[in-house]
Coordinates of C-alpha atoms in Angstrom, one line a residue:
Chain U
M1 CA -142.2 -15.1 25.5
N2 CA -139.9 -12.1 25.8
N3 CA -141.0 -11.6 29.4
K4 CA -137.6 -10.4 30.7
Y5 CA -138.4 -7.1 29.2
E6 CA -140.4 -4.3 30.7
L7 CA -143.0 -2.9 28.3
S8 CA -141.6 0.6 28.8
S9 CA -138.2 -0.5 27.4
L10 CA -139.9 -2.0 24.4
L11 CA -141.9 1.1 23.7
K12 CA -138.6 3.1 24.0
W13 CA -137.1 0.9 21.4
Y14 CA -140.1 1.3 19.2
S15 CA -140.1 5.1 19.5
T16 CA -136.3 5.3 18.9
M17 CA -136.5 3.2 15.8
L18 CA -139.4 5.3 14.5
E19 CA -137.6 8.5 15.2
I20 CA -134.6 7.3 13.2
R21 CA -136.9 6.2 10.3
H22 CA -138.9 9.5 10.3
F23 CA -135.7 11.6 10.7
E24 CA -134.4 10.1 7.5
N25 CA -137.7 10.0 5.6
I26 CA -138.1 13.7 6.3
L27 CA -134.5 14.3 5.2
D28 CA -135.3 12.4 2.0
D29 CA -138.4 14.6 1.5
Y30 CA -136.1 17.7 1.6
N31 CA -133.8 15.9 -0.8
R32 CA -136.5 15.1 -3.3
A33 CA -137.8 18.7 -3.1
G34 CA -134.3 19.7 -4.2
N35 CA -133.5 21.3 -0.8
L36 CA -130.5 19.3 0.2
Y37 CA -127.0 20.2 -0.6
G38 CA -124.4 17.4 -0.3
T39 CA -124.9 13.7 0.2
T40 CA -126.7 11.5 2.7
H41 CA -126.6 7.8 3.4
L42 CA -129.8 6.4 4.8
Y43 CA -130.0 3.8 7.5
N44 CA -133.6 2.6 6.6
G45 CA -134.0 -1.1 7.5
Q46 CA -131.0 -1.2 10.0
E47 CA -132.6 0.7 12.9
A48 CA -132.8 -2.3 15.3
V49 CA -129.0 -2.5 15.4
A50 CA -128.3 1.0 16.5
T51 CA -131.3 1.0 18.8
G52 CA -130.7 -2.3 20.5
I53 CA -127.1 -1.4 21.2
C54 CA -127.0 2.3 22.0
L55 CA -129.9 2.2 24.4
Q56 CA -127.8 0.0 26.6
L57 CA -125.0 2.5 26.8
E58 CA -124.1 5.2 29.2
D59 CA -123.0 8.7 28.1
E60 CA -119.4 7.8 29.0
D61 CA -119.4 4.8 26.7
L62 CA -118.1 6.0 23.3
I63 CA -119.4 5.2 19.8
L64 CA -117.6 5.7 16.5
S65 CA -119.7 5.5 13.4
T66 CA -119.5 5.7 9.6
H67 CA -120.8 7.6 6.7
R68 CA -124.2 6.0 7.5
N69 CA -124.3 7.5 11.0
H70 CA -127.7 9.1 11.6
G71 CA -129.2 6.0 13.3
H72 CA -126.3 5.6 15.6
A73 CA -126.2 9.3 16.5
L74 CA -129.9 9.5 17.3
A75 CA -130.0 6.2 19.3
K76 CA -127.0 7.5 21.3
G77 CA -128.9 10.6 22.2
T78 CA -127.7 13.2 19.8
D79 CA -130.2 16.0 19.4
S80 CA -132.3 15.6 16.3
Y81 CA -132.8 19.3 15.7
Q82 CA -129.1 19.9 15.8
M83 CA -128.6 17.0 13.4
F84 CA -131.0 18.4 10.9
A85 CA -129.2 21.8 11.3
E86 CA -125.9 20.1 10.6
I87 CA -127.1 18.4 7.5
F88 CA -128.8 21.6 6.3
G89 CA -125.5 23.5 6.7
K90 CA -126.7 25.7 9.6
K91 CA -124.6 27.3 12.3
T92 CA -126.8 25.6 14.9
G93 CA -125.7 22.1 13.7
T94 CA -124.0 19.5 15.9
N95 CA -120.7 20.4 14.2
G96 CA -121.4 24.1 13.5
G97 CA -123.0 23.1 10.2
K98 CA -119.6 22.8 8.6
V99 CA -119.1 19.1 7.9
G100 CA -122.5 17.6 7.1
S101 CA -124.2 14.3 7.2
M102 CA -121.2 12.0 7.4
H103 CA -119.6 13.6 10.5
I104 CA -122.4 14.1 13.1
S105 CA -120.7 14.1 16.5
D106 CA -121.5 15.1 20.1
P107 CA -118.7 14.1 22.5
S108 CA -120.7 15.3 25.5
I109 CA -122.9 12.2 25.2
G110 CA -120.2 9.9 23.9
N111 CA -120.9 10.2 20.2
M112 CA -117.4 10.5 18.8
G113 CA -118.7 10.9 15.3
G114 CA -119.3 9.5 11.9
N115 CA -116.5 9.0 9.4
G116 CA -116.2 9.5 5.7
I117 CA -113.4 7.0 5.2
V118 CA -114.4 3.3 5.1
G119 CA -112.4 1.6 7.8
G120 CA -111.0 5.0 9.1
N121 CA -112.6 4.6 12.5
F122 CA -111.1 1.2 13.6
P123 CA -107.7 2.7 14.5
I124 CA -109.3 5.6 16.4
A125 CA -111.3 3.1 18.4
L126 CA -108.1 1.5 19.5
G127 CA -106.9 4.9 20.8
L128 CA -110.1 5.7 22.7
A129 CA -110.0 2.3 24.3
T130 CA -106.3 2.5 25.1
A131 CA -107.0 5.7 27.1
F132 CA -109.9 3.9 28.9
K133 CA -107.5 1.2 29.8
M134 CA -104.7 3.5 30.9
D135 CA -107.2 5.3 33.2
H136 CA -108.7 2.0 34.5
K137 CA -112.2 3.0 33.3
N138 CA -114.9 0.5 33.1
Q139 CA -116.3 2.0 29.9
V140 CA -116.5 0.5 26.4
V141 CA -115.9 1.7 22.9
I142 CA -118.4 0.7 20.2
C143 CA -117.0 0.9 16.7
F144 CA -119.7 0.6 14.1
S145 CA -118.8 -0.3 10.5
G146 CA -120.2 -1.9 7.4
D147 CA -119.4 -5.2 5.7
G148 CA -117.2 -3.3 3.2
A149 CA -114.9 -2.0 5.8
T150 CA -113.8 -5.5 6.8
N151 CA -111.8 -5.6 3.6
E152 CA -109.7 -2.6 4.6
G153 CA -106.3 -3.2 6.0
T154 CA -107.2 -1.1 9.1
F155 CA -109.8 -3.7 10.1
H156 CA -107.2 -6.4 10.3
E157 CA -104.5 -4.3 12.0
S158 CA -107.1 -3.1 14.5
L159 CA -108.5 -6.5 15.3
N160 CA -105.0 -7.8 15.9
L161 CA -104.0 -4.9 18.1
A162 CA -107.3 -4.9 20.1
S163 CA -106.8 -8.6 20.7
I164 CA -103.2 -8.6 21.9
W165 CA -103.8 -5.5 24.1
K166 CA -107.2 -6.7 25.3
L167 CA -108.9 -3.4 24.6
P168 CA -112.5 -2.8 25.7
I169 CA -113.9 -2.5 22.2
I170 CA -117.0 -4.0 20.6
F171 CA -116.7 -4.0 16.8
V172 CA -120.2 -4.0 15.4
I173 CA -120.2 -4.9 11.8
E174 CA -123.5 -4.2 10.2
N175 CA -123.6 -6.5 7.2
N176 CA -126.2 -4.9 5.1
Q177 CA -125.2 -7.1 2.1
Y178 CA -123.7 -4.3 0.0
A179 CA -120.7 -2.1 0.1
M180 CA -122.1 0.6 -2.2
S181 CA -123.0 -1.7 -5.1
S182 CA -120.6 -4.5 -4.2
D183 CA -122.3 -7.7 -3.1
A184 CA -120.8 -8.9 0.2
S185 CA -121.1 -12.5 -0.7
K186 CA -118.8 -11.9 -3.7
M187 CA -116.4 -9.5 -2.1
I188 CA -115.6 -11.2 1.3
A189 CA -113.6 -14.4 1.6
G190 CA -115.1 -16.5 4.4
N191 CA -117.4 -14.6 6.7
I192 CA -117.0 -11.6 8.8
A193 CA -117.7 -13.2 12.2
G194 CA -115.2 -15.9 11.2
R195 CA -112.5 -13.3 10.7
A196 CA -112.5 -12.6 14.4
D197 CA -111.5 -16.2 15.1
A198 CA -108.2 -15.6 13.4
Y199 CA -107.5 -12.8 15.9
K200 CA -108.5 -15.0 18.9
M201 CA -111.5 -12.7 19.4
K202 CA -115.0 -13.9 20.4
S203 CA -117.6 -13.1 17.9
F204 CA -121.4 -13.3 17.4
R205 CA -123.6 -13.4 14.3
V206 CA -127.0 -11.9 15.0
D207 CA -130.2 -11.3 13.1
G208 CA -130.0 -7.5 12.9
Q209 CA -133.7 -7.2 12.0
D210 CA -134.7 -8.6 15.4
I211 CA -134.1 -6.1 18.1
F212 CA -134.6 -8.7 20.9
E213 CA -131.6 -10.7 19.4
V214 CA -129.5 -7.6 19.0
D215 CA -130.2 -6.5 22.6
R216 CA -129.5 -10.0 24.0
V217 CA -126.2 -10.5 22.1
F218 CA -125.0 -7.0 22.8
E219 CA -125.6 -7.4 26.5
E220 CA -123.4 -10.5 26.5
A221 CA -120.8 -8.8 24.3
R222 CA -120.7 -5.9 26.7
G223 CA -119.8 -8.2 29.5
I224 CA -117.0 -9.7 27.6
A225 CA -115.7 -6.3 26.4
R226 CA -114.8 -5.4 30.0
K227 CA -112.0 -7.9 29.7
E228 CA -111.3 -8.2 26.0
P229 CA -112.5 -7.1 22.6
V230 CA -115.4 -8.7 20.8
L231 CA -117.0 -8.6 17.4
I232 CA -120.7 -8.7 16.4
E233 CA -121.8 -9.2 12.9
A234 CA -125.3 -8.0 12.5
M235 CA -127.0 -9.4 9.5
T236 CA -129.2 -6.6 8.1
Y237 CA -130.4 -4.9 5.0
R238 CA -130.6 -1.3 3.8
F239 CA -133.9 -0.8 2.1
R240 CA -132.7 2.4 0.4
G241 CA -129.8 3.0 -1.9
H242 CA -126.2 3.5 -0.8
S243 CA -126.5 7.3 -1.0
R244 CA -128.9 9.8 -2.5
S245 CA -127.4 9.3 -6.0
D246 CA -127.8 5.5 -6.2
A247 CA -130.0 4.1 -9.0
E248 CA -129.8 0.6 -7.5
K249 CA -129.0 -1.2 -10.7
Y250 CA -127.1 -3.9 -8.8
R251 CA -130.0 -5.5 -7.0
S252 CA -133.5 -6.8 -7.8
K253 CA -136.6 -4.8 -6.7
D254 CA -138.0 -7.7 -4.7
E255 CA -134.8 -8.7 -2.9
F256 CA -135.9 -6.7 0.1
L257 CA -138.8 -9.2 0.7
K258 CA -136.2 -11.6 2.1
Y259 CA -135.7 -9.2 5.0
E260 CA -138.1 -8.2 7.7
D261 CA -138.6 -4.5 8.5
P262 CA -137.3 -4.3 12.1
I263 CA -139.9 -1.8 13.1
L264 CA -142.9 -3.9 11.8
K265 CA -141.4 -6.9 13.4
L266 CA -141.3 -5.2 16.8
R267 CA -144.8 -3.8 16.2
N268 CA -146.3 -7.2 15.6
I269 CA -144.7 -8.6 18.8
L270 CA -146.0 -5.6 20.8
I271 CA -149.5 -6.3 19.6
T272 CA -149.4 -10.1 19.8
D273 CA -147.4 -10.7 22.9
Y274 CA -147.8 -7.5 24.9
N275 CA -151.4 -6.6 24.1
V276 CA -150.5 -3.1 23.0
S277 CA -153.2 -1.6 21.0
P278 CA -152.5 -0.5 17.4
D279 CA -153.9 2.9 18.3
Q280 CA -151.3 3.3 21.0
L281 CA -148.6 2.5 18.6
A282 CA -150.1 4.8 16.0
L283 CA -149.9 7.6 18.6
L284 CA -146.2 6.9 19.2
D285 CA -145.6 6.9 15.4
E286 CA -147.4 10.2 15.1
K287 CA -145.5 11.7 18.0
A288 CA -142.1 10.6 16.5
Y289 CA -143.1 12.0 13.1
K290 CA -144.3 15.3 14.6
K291 CA -141.1 15.8 16.6
M292 CA -138.9 15.2 13.6
E293 CA -141.0 17.3 11.3
M294 CA -140.8 20.2 13.8
D295 CA -137.1 19.8 14.3
A296 CA -136.5 19.9 10.6
K297 CA -138.7 23.0 10.1
R298 CA -137.0 24.8 12.9
A299 CA -133.5 23.9 11.7
W300 CA -134.3 24.8 8.1
V301 CA -134.7 28.5 8.9
D302 CA -131.6 28.8 11.0
E303 CA -128.6 30.9 10.0
P304 CA -126.1 29.3 7.5
A305 CA -122.8 28.0 8.8
E306 CA -120.0 30.5 9.1
F307 CA -116.3 30.3 8.7
D308 CA -113.8 33.1 9.5
L309 CA -111.7 33.3 6.4
N310 CA -109.6 36.0 8.1
N311 CA -108.7 33.6 10.9
L312 CA -108.0 30.3 9.1
E313 CA -105.5 29.4 11.7
G314 CA -108.0 29.7 14.5
E315 CA -110.6 27.7 12.6
I316 CA -108.2 24.8 11.9
Y317 CA -105.8 24.7 14.8
A318 CA -106.6 24.3 18.5
D319 CA -105.0 27.0 20.8
Chain I
M1 CA -77.8 25.9 34.0
P2 CA -75.3 23.1 33.4
T3 CA -74.6 22.3 29.7
R4 CA -72.6 19.8 27.7
K5 CA -72.3 18.6 24.1
L6 CA -74.7 15.8 23.0
T7 CA -75.4 14.1 19.7
Y8 CA -78.8 14.6 18.1
L9 CA -80.0 11.1 19.3
Q10 CA -78.8 11.8 22.8
A11 CA -80.6 15.1 22.9
V12 CA -83.9 13.5 21.7
N13 CA -83.5 10.7 24.2
E14 CA -82.8 13.0 27.1
S15 CA -85.9 15.1 26.1
L16 CA -88.1 12.0 26.0
H17 CA -86.9 11.0 29.5
Q18 CA -87.6 14.5 30.9
I19 CA -91.0 14.8 29.1
L20 CA -92.2 11.5 30.5
E21 CA -91.1 12.7 33.9
E22 CA -92.7 16.1 33.7
V23 CA -95.8 15.6 31.6
P24 CA -98.0 13.0 33.3
E25 CA -100.4 12.6 30.2
S26 CA -97.5 11.8 27.9
Y27 CA -96.6 8.3 26.8
L28 CA -94.5 6.7 24.0
L29 CA -95.6 4.2 21.4
G30 CA -94.2 2.7 18.3
E31 CA -92.4 -0.3 16.8
D32 CA -89.4 -1.5 18.7
V33 CA -89.5 1.4 21.2
G34 CA -88.9 -1.0 24.1
A35 CA -85.8 -2.9 24.9
Y36 CA -84.5 -2.3 21.3
G37 CA -84.6 1.5 22.0
G38 CA -86.4 2.5 18.9
G39 CA -85.3 2.2 15.3
F40 CA -82.2 4.4 16.0
G41 CA -81.9 4.4 19.8
A42 CA -83.9 7.5 20.6
T43 CA -86.1 5.7 23.1
A44 CA -83.3 3.8 24.9
G45 CA -83.8 3.3 28.6
L46 CA -87.4 4.5 28.7
I47 CA -89.3 1.3 29.0
E48 CA -87.2 0.3 32.0
K49 CA -88.0 3.6 33.7
Y50 CA -91.7 3.9 32.6
P51 CA -92.9 0.4 31.8
G52 CA -96.6 1.4 31.6
R53 CA -96.0 4.4 29.5
V54 CA -93.9 2.9 26.7
L55 CA -96.1 0.8 24.4
E56 CA -94.4 -1.6 22.0
T57 CA -96.6 -2.1 19.0
P58 CA -96.9 -4.5 16.1
I59 CA -95.9 -3.3 12.6
S60 CA -99.2 -1.6 11.9
E61 CA -98.5 2.1 11.1
A62 CA -102.1 2.9 10.3
A63 CA -103.4 1.3 13.5
I64 CA -100.8 2.9 15.8
T65 CA -101.3 6.3 14.3
G66 CA -105.0 5.8 15.2
I67 CA -104.0 4.8 18.7
A68 CA -102.1 8.0 19.1
T69 CA -105.0 10.0 17.7
G70 CA -107.8 8.3 19.7
S71 CA -105.9 8.5 23.0
A72 CA -105.0 12.2 22.3
I73 CA -108.8 13.0 21.9
M74 CA -109.2 11.5 25.4
G75 CA -106.5 13.9 26.8
K76 CA -103.4 11.8 26.5
R77 CA -100.2 13.2 25.0
P78 CA -98.9 10.4 22.8
I79 CA -95.4 10.5 21.2
L80 CA -95.4 8.1 18.4
E81 CA -92.2 6.9 16.7
I82 CA -92.6 6.1 13.0
Q83 CA -89.3 4.4 12.4
F84 CA -88.6 5.8 8.9
S85 CA -90.6 8.7 7.5
D86 CA -91.1 6.7 4.4
F87 CA -93.5 4.5 6.4
L88 CA -95.7 7.5 7.0
T89 CA -97.2 6.6 3.6
V90 CA -98.8 3.6 5.3
A91 CA -100.3 5.8 8.0
I92 CA -101.3 8.7 5.8
D93 CA -105.0 8.1 5.8
Q94 CA -105.0 8.2 9.6
L95 CA -102.9 11.3 9.6
V96 CA -104.5 13.3 6.8
N97 CA -108.2 12.2 7.0
E98 CA -108.4 11.6 10.8
A99 CA -105.8 13.3 13.0
A100 CA -105.6 16.4 10.9
K101 CA -109.4 16.8 10.5
I102 CA -110.8 16.0 13.9
Y103 CA -110.5 19.5 15.4
Y104 CA -112.3 20.9 12.4
L105 CA -114.8 18.0 12.0
S106 CA -115.8 18.3 15.7
N107 CA -116.2 22.1 15.4
G108 CA -113.5 22.5 18.0
Q109 CA -115.0 20.0 20.5
E110 CA -112.2 17.5 20.1
K111 CA -108.4 18.2 20.1
V112 CA -105.6 15.9 19.0
P113 CA -102.4 16.8 20.9
M114 CA -100.2 14.1 19.5
V115 CA -96.6 14.0 18.3
I116 CA -95.0 11.9 15.7
R117 CA -91.2 11.6 15.6
T118 CA -89.8 10.1 12.4
A119 CA -86.4 9.6 10.9
S120 CA -86.1 11.2 7.5
G121 CA -83.8 11.8 4.6
S122 CA -80.8 10.4 2.9
G123 CA -77.1 10.0 3.8
T124 CA -77.1 6.6 5.4
G125 CA -77.3 4.3 2.3
A126 CA -80.7 3.0 3.3
G127 CA -82.0 3.0 -0.2
P128 CA -85.1 4.2 -2.0
Q129 CA -87.8 3.2 0.6
H130 CA -85.8 4.3 3.7
S131 CA -84.3 7.7 2.6
Q132 CA -87.0 10.0 1.4
S133 CA -87.8 13.5 2.6
L134 CA -91.6 13.6 2.5
E135 CA -92.1 16.5 4.9
N136 CA -93.7 18.7 2.2
W137 CA -96.5 16.1 1.7
L138 CA -97.7 16.8 5.2
A139 CA -97.1 20.5 5.1
H140 CA -99.8 20.5 2.4
V141 CA -102.4 19.4 4.9
P142 CA -104.4 21.9 7.0
G143 CA -104.6 20.8 10.6
L144 CA -101.0 19.4 10.8
I145 CA -97.9 21.1 12.1
V146 CA -94.7 20.0 10.5
A147 CA -91.2 20.8 11.8
M148 CA -87.7 19.6 11.0
P149 CA -85.2 20.4 13.8
S150 CA -81.7 20.7 12.2
N151 CA -79.5 20.2 15.3
P152 CA -79.5 18.6 18.8
Y153 CA -80.4 21.8 20.6
D154 CA -83.6 22.4 18.6
A155 CA -84.4 18.6 18.6
K156 CA -84.5 18.6 22.3
G157 CA -86.5 21.8 22.8
I158 CA -89.0 21.4 20.0
L159 CA -90.1 18.0 21.3
L160 CA -91.4 19.7 24.4
A161 CA -93.1 22.4 22.4
A162 CA -94.7 19.7 20.3
V163 CA -95.9 17.7 23.2
K164 CA -97.5 20.8 24.8
N165 CA -99.2 21.8 21.5
N166 CA -102.8 20.8 21.2
N167 CA -102.5 19.8 17.5
P168 CA -100.9 16.9 15.7
V169 CA -97.2 17.8 15.3
I170 CA -94.9 15.8 13.0
L171 CA -91.2 16.1 13.7
F172 CA -88.9 15.0 10.8
E173 CA -85.5 14.2 12.3
P174 CA -82.8 14.1 9.6
K175 CA -81.2 10.8 10.4
S176 CA -77.9 11.6 8.8
L177 CA -77.4 14.0 11.8
Y178 CA -78.3 11.5 14.5
K179 CA -74.8 10.7 15.5
K180 CA -73.3 14.1 15.0
P181 CA -72.3 15.9 18.3
S182 CA -73.7 19.3 18.8
D183 CA -71.5 22.3 18.0
I184 CA -73.2 24.2 20.8
D185 CA -73.8 23.2 24.4
I186 CA -77.1 21.6 25.3
P187 CA -78.7 22.6 28.7
E188 CA -79.4 19.7 31.0
E189 CA -82.8 21.0 31.9
L190 CA -85.9 20.7 29.7
Y191 CA -86.6 23.8 27.6
E192 CA -88.8 24.8 24.7
V193 CA -87.9 25.7 21.1
E194 CA -90.9 27.6 19.7
L195 CA -92.8 26.0 16.8
G196 CA -93.5 28.2 13.8
K197 CA -90.5 30.5 14.3
A198 CA -87.5 30.7 12.0
K199 CA -84.0 30.9 13.5
L200 CA -81.0 32.9 12.5
V201 CA -78.1 30.3 12.5
R202 CA -75.3 32.7 11.5
E203 CA -75.4 36.4 10.8
G204 CA -73.9 37.5 7.5
S205 CA -74.1 40.4 5.0
D206 CA -73.8 39.2 1.4
L207 CA -76.3 36.4 0.9
T208 CA -79.1 34.8 2.8
V209 CA -79.3 31.0 2.7
I210 CA -82.6 29.5 3.8
A211 CA -81.7 25.9 4.6
L212 CA -83.8 23.1 6.1
G213 CA -82.8 20.1 8.2
R214 CA -79.6 18.4 7.0
M215 CA -78.8 21.3 4.6
V216 CA -78.3 23.6 7.5
D217 CA -75.5 21.4 8.7
I218 CA -74.0 21.2 5.3
I219 CA -74.0 24.9 4.5
K220 CA -72.8 25.8 8.0
N221 CA -69.7 23.7 7.5
M222 CA -68.9 24.9 4.0
D223 CA -66.1 27.2 3.2
V224 CA -67.3 29.9 0.9
N225 CA -66.1 33.5 0.3
P226 CA -69.2 35.6 0.6
S227 CA -70.5 36.3 4.1
L228 CA -73.6 34.0 4.5
N229 CA -76.6 35.0 6.5
I230 CA -77.9 31.5 7.3
V231 CA -81.5 31.1 8.5
D232 CA -83.4 27.9 9.4
P233 CA -87.2 27.9 9.1
V234 CA -87.3 25.0 11.6
T235 CA -91.0 24.7 11.2
I236 CA -92.3 24.0 7.7
S237 CA -96.0 24.4 8.4
P238 CA -96.8 27.0 9.6
L239 CA -93.9 28.7 7.8
D240 CA -92.5 31.8 9.5
I241 CA -92.6 33.8 6.3
Q242 CA -92.2 37.2 8.1
G243 CA -89.1 35.9 9.9
L244 CA -87.7 34.6 6.6
L245 CA -88.5 37.9 4.8
K246 CA -86.7 39.9 7.4
E247 CA -83.5 37.9 6.8
A248 CA -83.9 37.9 3.1
N249 CA -84.2 41.7 3.0
K250 CA -80.9 42.0 4.9
T251 CA -79.0 40.8 1.9
N252 CA -81.4 41.1 -1.0
K253 CA -80.1 37.8 -2.3
V254 CA -81.5 34.4 -1.3
L255 CA -80.6 30.8 -1.8
I256 CA -83.1 28.2 -0.6
L257 CA -81.6 24.8 0.2
T258 CA -83.6 21.6 0.8
E259 CA -82.8 17.9 0.9
S260 CA -86.3 17.1 -0.2
I261 CA -87.0 17.0 -4.0
A262 CA -87.2 20.5 -5.5
R263 CA -90.0 19.8 -7.8
S264 CA -93.4 20.7 -6.3
G265 CA -91.6 21.0 -3.0
I266 CA -91.2 23.2 0.0
S267 CA -88.4 25.2 -1.7
A268 CA -90.9 26.4 -4.3
E269 CA -93.3 27.3 -1.5
I270 CA -90.7 29.4 0.4
F271 CA -89.7 31.1 -2.9
T272 CA -93.3 32.0 -3.8
Q273 CA -94.3 33.1 -0.3
L274 CA -91.2 35.4 -0.1
Y275 CA -92.2 36.9 -3.5
E276 CA -95.8 37.3 -2.4
A277 CA -94.7 38.9 0.8
G278 CA -92.9 41.6 -1.2
F279 CA -89.3 40.4 -1.5
K280 CA -87.7 42.3 -4.4
G281 CA -84.3 40.7 -4.6
T282 CA -82.9 37.7 -6.4
M283 CA -83.6 34.1 -5.5
K284 CA -82.5 30.6 -6.4
R285 CA -83.4 27.3 -5.0
L286 CA -81.6 24.0 -4.8
G287 CA -83.3 20.8 -3.8
G288 CA -83.1 17.0 -4.3
K289 CA -83.1 15.6 -7.8
F290 CA -86.4 14.1 -9.1
S291 CA -85.3 10.6 -8.4
P292 CA -85.6 7.8 -5.8
I293 CA -82.6 7.9 -3.4
S294 CA -80.0 5.3 -4.3
A295 CA -78.4 2.9 -1.8
A296 CA -75.0 3.5 -3.5
K297 CA -73.0 6.2 -1.9
S298 CA -71.6 7.3 -5.3
I299 CA -75.1 8.1 -6.5
E300 CA -76.9 9.0 -3.3
E301 CA -74.6 12.0 -2.5
N302 CA -75.3 13.5 -5.9
L303 CA -79.1 13.3 -5.5
I304 CA -79.2 16.1 -2.9
P305 CA -77.6 19.5 -3.5
T306 CA -73.8 19.0 -3.7
Q307 CA -71.2 21.4 -2.4
E308 CA -70.2 22.1 -6.0
E309 CA -73.8 22.9 -6.9
I310 CA -74.2 25.1 -3.8
K311 CA -71.0 27.0 -4.5
Q312 CA -72.0 27.6 -8.1
A313 CA -75.5 28.8 -7.1
I314 CA -73.9 31.2 -4.6
E315 CA -71.5 32.5 -7.2
E316 CA -74.3 33.1 -9.7
L317 CA -76.3 34.9 -7.1
M318 CA -73.3 37.1 -6.2
H319 CA -72.9 38.1 -9.8
E320 CA -76.5 38.8 -10.5
N321 CA -77.9 42.2 -9.9

């Protein structure tokens, strides 16, 4: 069936999704052991979206993410050891350990960072894309956000501007059904992909649990984005709570049964259609886990983040 | 260097023309900055000369502040006009949570060299949502630089300093001064007025008046008996407290004058910082009343420090020991 794909690409997807899953499970282990200061927002269940998209990008293509940014960061190529260090508040972190889980960035590989403000990244995406356009670059900006962000004013201002200026942006809305505890079906008039129509913007609605679909749709969107902006609504589900302090009183325990685990789904396809042995997949799983476990251990013992209180100006302002 | 007199708006306009000529990364954006010439005419003639570098935007203050921010990260030097400083409230998330934070968030890997010019203050009958002086709101935010040039010479020069600066700089232009010609000559060439440095406006021996923006113009033109040592902070954040302290110590008496509301305002900040820096003399401050600005001239002119109030404060200071 999916024979346009090389097996090596599919195994790369599989490993990347597992790395994201294990990265966050290990993070959660540290949290449960009482070792995590500050909050985290886990991406568990949504891995196919970040992976299917970011593995198609070049370093010069830019992503902007949200408070739930670990998956995007890892898939774009951000170093997992440095990410652990950032979240643990260590000086070796991606951002010097100073800003934590919501703000992982690495501009050197095109990860322009997470964002703690829902809807805060849409206008920045316009600016990055405006610079691309002024410089006649062929690169694209991927602006990830959740369903909740599409109710912010910045979403509407930004879709309008991106459309009239024909900016090379792909707005990827991960509709994981909940904005914190708020049910998207009750909070959003119409549907998200339909909102793009009002701004004369092409849009796609894709099964975000199916990495083949994400990959295919994104490839098409990327072609369009060289001429004009485009929006992808990825229907997905977060299997974990909003943040580490979520008791999940707003949804039923078995609701998740309606959604496939994107990693298991790919695993089944690899075994059935590509004759990959379960043992080979177990080895990849083991390898991903080991890497993440070692990165976390290494980061944990690093020096804490530092801030020069005697040179506030230098810490806060560029020369 | 040839010089001549210009109005505040002409000085800003000339500066913009010269900056676009000399700084290839710079560009303008904002509402009505094209053929209309900007809300007050400051961008007149620019779109004709630099069509690809003057971007007319929809009325979307949050989005256009983000455009400036994102393009600045990529190495552009955007100059954004926010038509009235009151409209900054619509852009404040982008300014406070994004532009101001990006250098810190990225651990110094990303810089945001952007400039916002905005028309501020009262004195034109524009009413409660078009006459506020909100400069102190932004001075409260680490990561932003906030200045308020009080005359055409500074307005022209500080714009270049702001464009060259690698941080977000917000320039509040007191719009009541826009059409006033300069009392000093303005050089034809582009020059810089340093950010973060207070300026002595007039040397005097009896009383130091620290005045901001429009109040500099008002106090300069008032006829009072004591010899006034008038000093203009020019930049509100970072405040040049050592420069102000030096001037304060010359007279041992200080009056702080702001158009912005006195309560929880920049006048209190200057007052406190002078005290903390060791000033031992007497101080008073006068600022705007705690009220929206009226559109009626009869009310509006009494909502900022009036000449009578200023005279009375000066008299009280002169009689205090």
